[in-house]
XYZ file of C-alpha atoms in Angstrom:
431
model
C 74.649 89.072 97.395
C 74.066 89.409 101.450
C 73.610 86.523 104.002
C 71.508 89.079 105.738
C 68.030 88.643 105.676
C 67.473 90.630 102.911
C 70.143 90.414 100.316
C 71.729 92.231 98.309
C 71.209 90.462 95.168
C 67.050 88.984 96.557
C 66.035 92.444 97.350
C 64.906 92.235 93.387
C 61.916 94.258 93.725
C 63.933 97.036 92.397
C 66.391 95.095 90.041
C 63.860 92.846 88.428
C 61.383 94.802 87.124
C 60.470 92.881 83.867
C 59.207 96.459 81.961
C 62.907 96.991 82.394
C 64.658 94.052 81.547
C 64.092 95.335 78.037
C 65.744 98.647 78.418
C 69.192 97.059 77.099
C 69.482 100.333 73.728
C 72.810 100.411 72.553
C 73.873 103.894 72.934
C 78.265 103.847 73.128
C 80.788 105.011 73.835
C 84.445 105.348 74.320
C 87.247 104.186 75.971
C 89.737 106.999 74.440
C 93.004 105.946 73.771
C 94.260 106.258 77.503
C 97.644 104.036 78.491
C 96.955 100.957 80.529
C 99.093 100.008 83.696
C 102.112 97.937 82.834
C 102.433 96.395 85.628
C 100.224 93.684 87.462
C 97.262 92.181 86.281
C 95.898 95.667 84.363
C 94.294 96.762 80.990
C 95.162 97.232 78.122
C 92.524 97.138 74.687
C 88.871 96.082 77.057
C 90.861 93.244 77.097
C 93.282 92.024 80.791
C 96.522 91.578 81.087
C 99.314 90.300 83.970
C 102.121 92.007 84.237
C 103.537 89.539 81.406
C 101.232 90.613 78.811
C 99.474 86.811 78.923
C 95.436 87.920 78.282
C 93.859 86.332 81.888
C 89.908 85.471 82.475
C 88.748 85.508 85.422
C 86.320 82.276 85.193
C 86.356 81.957 89.206
C 83.671 81.098 92.476
C 82.238 84.656 94.944
C 83.181 83.232 98.596
C 80.869 85.049 101.007
C 84.466 85.389 103.785
C 83.502 88.553 105.882
C 80.251 85.879 106.909
C 82.155 82.273 106.832
C 85.329 83.451 108.147
C 85.606 79.987 109.940
C 85.517 77.878 106.925
C 88.906 78.583 105.623
C 89.548 75.936 103.181
C 86.632 77.345 101.096
C 89.352 79.138 98.662
C 92.078 76.340 98.251
C 88.449 73.295 97.698
C 87.704 76.062 94.637
C 90.560 75.920 93.323
C 90.944 72.091 93.050
C 87.149 71.990 90.888
C 89.702 74.502 88.503
C 88.919 78.028 88.532
C 91.050 80.550 88.377
C 89.847 83.144 90.372
C 88.022 83.503 93.781
C 86.330 86.669 94.953
C 86.195 86.921 98.959
C 83.255 89.570 99.869
C 84.861 91.787 102.811
C 83.110 94.082 105.325
C 84.401 97.708 105.832
C 83.167 97.029 109.077
C 80.061 99.376 108.524
C 77.806 97.012 108.528
C 78.894 93.928 109.264
C 81.976 92.826 111.502
C 85.357 94.317 110.049
C 87.692 91.848 107.464
C 90.962 93.132 109.360
C 94.158 93.974 107.689
C 95.236 90.581 109.086
C 92.429 88.939 106.915
C 93.160 90.516 104.225
C 96.722 89.276 104.192
C 95.622 86.197 104.905
C 93.143 85.557 102.722
C 95.284 86.538 100.061
C 98.678 84.248 101.015
C 95.161 82.088 101.649
C 94.960 82.393 97.493
C 98.717 82.479 96.571
C 99.005 78.936 98.155
C 95.686 78.701 96.010
C 97.689 80.026 92.892
C 93.839 81.524 91.911
C 93.833 86.205 91.373
C 92.179 87.530 94.404
C 89.653 89.770 93.243
C 88.271 91.995 97.184
C 85.065 93.651 97.814
C 83.304 94.875 100.121
C 79.990 94.453 100.156
C 78.515 96.985 103.181
C 78.235 98.614 100.118
C 75.131 97.189 98.794
C 71.623 98.692 98.117
C 73.389 102.591 98.737
C 70.044 104.793 98.155
C 67.383 101.859 98.708
C 68.079 99.789 101.781
C 69.314 101.952 104.359
C 71.464 100.114 105.997
C 74.266 100.463 102.920
C 77.547 101.772 103.397
C 78.672 104.753 100.560
C 80.796 104.195 98.156
C 83.133 107.451 99.660
C 83.088 104.541 103.342
C 83.884 101.284 101.049
C 87.422 103.761 99.515
C 88.058 104.749 103.439
C 88.056 100.982 104.302
C 90.443 100.319 101.918
C 92.990 102.656 101.924
C 92.928 101.905 105.229
C 94.752 99.010 105.242
C 95.703 99.200 101.813
C 99.276 98.500 103.239
C 97.412 93.786 102.736
C 97.312 95.301 99.433
C 100.752 97.193 98.550
C 103.293 94.056 96.782
C 100.324 92.067 95.380
C 99.274 93.839 91.956
C 100.386 90.719 90.479
C 97.457 88.789 92.685
C 94.227 90.486 93.741
C 92.487 93.236 91.961
C 90.445 95.658 93.937
C 86.558 95.929 93.585
C 85.946 99.191 96.205
C 82.075 98.370 96.658
C 79.627 96.130 95.333
C 76.840 97.074 94.334
C 76.618 100.082 95.253
C 73.148 102.080 94.690
C 69.539 100.284 94.385
C 66.993 101.860 92.192
C 66.928 104.733 93.649
C 69.986 107.000 93.337
C 71.298 105.915 91.123
C 72.298 107.871 89.091
C 74.778 109.401 91.099
C 76.217 105.907 90.691
C 79.219 107.958 87.968
C 80.278 111.202 91.026
C 80.364 108.735 92.946
C 82.081 105.859 91.116
C 85.639 108.827 89.638
C 85.663 110.031 92.693
C 86.197 106.007 95.005
C 88.896 105.256 91.948
C 90.250 109.119 92.824
C 90.502 108.319 96.878
C 92.328 105.400 96.344
C 94.967 106.346 94.041
C 95.653 109.684 95.057
C 96.183 107.323 98.643
C 98.586 105.259 96.497
C 96.515 101.396 95.541
C 98.148 100.404 92.672
C 96.078 97.268 91.976
C 93.703 97.300 89.620
C 90.355 98.371 90.585
C 87.082 97.139 90.160
C 83.464 98.793 89.663
C 80.104 97.182 90.361
C 77.320 98.270 88.340
C 74.407 100.068 90.424
C 70.795 98.715 90.404
C 71.944 95.418 92.866
C 74.357 95.553 90.240
C 71.735 94.409 87.654
C 72.018 97.846 86.133
C 68.532 98.061 83.963
C 69.078 102.100 84.033
C 72.404 101.126 81.417
C 73.438 103.503 84.251
C 77.079 101.822 83.953
C 76.709 101.236 80.615
C 76.934 104.618 79.041
C 79.569 106.047 81.748
C 82.096 103.624 82.037
C 84.087 105.306 78.902
C 84.091 108.177 81.346
C 85.101 106.656 84.946
C 87.387 104.749 82.435
C 88.918 107.598 81.515
C 88.813 108.782 85.203
C 91.123 106.172 86.651
C 94.613 107.901 85.809
C 96.393 104.503 85.091
C 93.581 104.112 82.760
C 93.393 100.463 85.149
C 89.088 99.853 86.026
C 87.641 96.561 85.467
C 83.839 97.109 84.804
C 81.423 94.281 86.977
C 77.960 93.411 85.409
C 75.843 91.643 87.580
C 73.107 89.014 86.056
C 70.340 87.147 87.615
C 66.647 87.858 86.401
C 66.862 90.977 84.132
C 69.564 89.194 82.218
C 66.939 86.423 81.433
C 67.189 85.976 77.229
C 70.755 85.574 75.851
C 69.955 88.753 73.221
C 70.301 90.902 76.668
C 72.998 88.674 78.029
C 74.910 89.485 73.988
C 73.957 92.844 73.543
C 75.811 93.528 77.674
C 78.389 91.841 77.476
C 78.454 93.684 73.141
C 78.496 96.661 74.084
C 81.500 96.459 76.472
C 83.849 94.741 74.080
C 83.235 96.447 71.497
C 84.554 99.257 72.815
C 86.707 98.732 73.930
C 86.550 99.033 77.792
C 87.194 95.821 79.777
C 84.411 93.584 82.177
C 83.449 90.812 83.030
C 80.126 89.423 84.908
C 81.080 89.483 88.653
C 78.248 87.015 89.799
C 75.135 85.295 88.370
C 73.467 82.239 88.915
C 70.922 79.517 87.667
C 67.923 80.771 89.186
C 66.803 83.043 91.335
C 63.710 85.251 93.135
C 64.298 87.536 90.693
C 63.164 85.840 87.173
C 65.427 82.947 85.834
C 68.046 84.379 84.637
C 70.034 82.550 81.844
C 72.983 80.443 82.646
C 73.604 78.642 79.109
C 73.238 81.869 77.635
C 75.630 83.746 80.100
C 79.027 81.789 79.915
C 78.670 81.231 76.636
C 79.056 84.220 75.893
C 82.041 84.967 77.878
C 83.736 82.019 76.197
C 82.526 83.753 73.253
C 83.427 87.252 73.818
C 86.900 86.482 76.118
C 85.255 87.759 79.203
C 85.526 86.466 82.659
C 83.067 84.614 85.147
C 82.003 84.540 88.493
C 79.445 82.890 89.982
C 77.565 82.854 92.674
C 78.507 81.153 95.267
C 80.493 78.564 96.488
C 78.099 77.740 100.065
C 76.379 79.995 102.739
C 73.422 81.126 101.278
C 69.522 81.480 102.769
C 67.238 82.582 103.091
C 64.691 80.871 100.270
C 68.239 81.351 98.248
C 69.733 78.462 99.235
C 69.501 76.721 95.464
C 72.738 79.756 94.268
C 74.946 77.229 96.883
C 77.043 74.752 94.421
C 78.692 72.513 97.325
C 76.314 71.982 100.214
C 77.515 72.883 103.369
C 81.298 74.077 102.131
C 81.416 70.470 101.791
C 83.839 70.395 98.229
C 82.476 66.838 97.397
C 78.693 67.658 97.615
C 78.594 69.898 94.356
C 74.726 71.018 93.972
C 72.981 70.844 90.984
C 73.785 74.253 90.132
C 77.486 73.642 90.941
C 78.148 70.185 88.849
C 77.537 72.867 85.893
C 79.201 75.333 86.994
C 81.590 73.548 86.986
C 82.286 70.112 84.801
C 78.437 71.553 82.164
C 78.723 72.982 78.185
C 81.910 76.637 78.737
C 82.630 76.102 82.543
C 85.167 76.099 85.554
C 86.998 72.173 83.487
C 86.371 73.491 80.096
C 87.308 77.377 79.985
C 89.968 77.918 83.147
C 93.192 78.018 82.344
C 95.574 79.364 86.155
C 97.355 82.737 85.989
C 100.954 81.743 84.471
C 102.252 84.342 87.529
C 101.628 80.087 89.271
C 102.653 78.520 86.424
C 99.641 78.952 83.661
C 98.685 76.774 80.370
C 95.891 74.439 81.514
C 97.605 73.690 85.049
C 101.544 74.528 83.844
C 101.950 71.302 82.347
C 102.201 72.551 78.993
C 103.127 68.906 76.461
C 101.773 67.760 73.724
C 97.655 65.870 73.012
C 97.671 62.686 72.087
C 97.135 63.738 68.701
C 100.377 65.484 68.186
C 99.170 68.622 68.282
C 100.846 71.072 71.206
C 97.556 71.852 74.350
C 96.960 74.901 74.024
C 98.878 77.374 76.749
C 96.473 79.586 77.316
C 93.052 76.763 77.703
C 90.189 77.977 76.206
C 90.640 80.924 75.355
C 92.094 80.882 72.192
C 89.383 78.638 71.078
C 87.097 81.378 69.692
C 84.495 78.296 68.193
C 84.701 76.267 70.886
C 85.865 72.859 68.889
C 88.662 71.742 70.812
C 91.577 73.909 68.358
C 93.054 76.825 69.036
C 95.654 78.794 68.074
C 98.827 80.404 68.688
C 102.363 81.272 68.299
C 101.488 81.232 64.476
C 100.422 77.203 64.665
C 97.481 74.971 65.995
C 97.278 73.918 68.950
C 94.769 72.073 70.939
C 92.453 72.333 74.433
C 93.509 70.609 76.707
C 90.195 67.840 78.396
C 88.412 69.226 74.250
C 86.498 66.988 72.158
C 90.180 67.349 70.292
C 91.293 66.549 72.958
C 92.405 62.213 71.042
C 92.028 60.377 74.501
C 89.800 63.168 76.240
C 87.234 60.782 76.676
C 87.717 58.639 73.718
C 89.240 55.724 75.297
C 93.071 55.794 73.900
C 93.851 56.691 77.600
C 97.994 57.731 77.634
C 99.455 58.891 81.289
C 98.918 61.921 83.356
C 102.272 63.538 85.036
C 102.221 62.013 87.146
C 101.971 58.454 86.212
C 98.169 57.821 86.833
C 96.743 56.762 83.636
C 94.036 58.853 82.150
C 90.392 58.366 82.979
C 89.023 56.720 79.217
C 85.898 57.505 80.221
C 86.715 61.500 81.092
C 84.568 62.529 83.945
C 82.002 60.551 83.671
C 84.366 58.068 85.976
C 84.031 61.309 88.579
C 81.633 61.644 90.706
C 82.641 63.950 93.473
C 84.284 66.145 90.517
C 88.115 66.122 92.439
C 89.632 64.655 89.033
C 90.587 61.487 89.760
C 88.710 58.070 88.467
C 88.003 54.564 89.037
C 88.228 52.685 86.393
C 89.938 48.770 84.969
C 90.149 49.196 89.028
C 92.568 51.730 90.396
C 92.789 55.423 89.957
C 92.673 57.149 86.649
C 93.057 61.138 86.399
C 89.908 63.510 84.012
C 91.943 64.694 80.721
C 92.620 68.389 81.718
C 91.623 68.445 85.245
C 93.395 70.326 88.659
C 95.190 66.537 89.106
C 95.732 66.195 85.936
C 99.795 67.950 86.657
């Protein structure tokens, strides 16, 4: 996505040709048996883990920092809504004003203060080959090498997304070689963070270029620590397309996240319900586009109006509070305490809360399985007292809202019942 008049995902002329949306033919490959990195955020057997071995499912939001560097509260506001990850737009200076090393260090510090994982991405590569203003992946790699001091030592907290949507719908067959070369450049420079690579075709991979070459790209990383990112807009307008693409990666032991998606788009109507439900059922991360600041006719993709955390849009409300959304499925990284806010504890029905939240509950009924016993997903239908009228008291001493999220119109976790404040069970205020 981009703030310019020619938006990355908006140039969907290409990205979403209706006829190519069905090109998701199954061509399988394997990731091989190479060992993943075992420090910091890392990949193992197609899944993403923290250094301590805890599986980490990204549930996050994109934030357009490069165009709105003055919106210094955005990361904290996103975290307060329950997201565990923020994907931050940076610029290498090839197209927009360069995000300096000191700015990157400040962004990382903000992520750590707000207890979210940072996915940092260079946006200047968007649509290369079709958009004449776009930079190459090689230029993006040079930028990362130039600011590596802001990345080194942050492997527990930072994922490096080398370049946003690095090819448009022209010349995209070069994606595989260009991606391998960029990975090599970063590793040779001593950058050990987990890497993320976006698909070509404006991120949507209708050509299956990333899908069919992902195994060889993964194997090219000497640390075996590269995550693949698909952007789902108009190409992914049916559940079958969403499921088919994501299942290919999961079935072949290749790590995949949905790095961008929305509930509407100029190139078609993505099936956000299928994207979020499939991500939950397959234990795949997702990062919604975007917090605020969209223009050029796609303002509907703002999750909040004017960077005001108290002004959720319809898309924002769906993303944070709807089925399979942030409130229901996001769990804080254990590097920050984890376990749904780190409070642990026991549900009113006597069962322990699931330390890994919704990721322990593949069928979505509120019951999970951890440490060889049943557990309850905090805030789910199985969490007796969450919206069921039984009440109880939050760890901070305030009563739980008997009516759950319906008592919390602005979505900040605080409600109002019986002439006093109450806490929505499982929200960011539940600590």
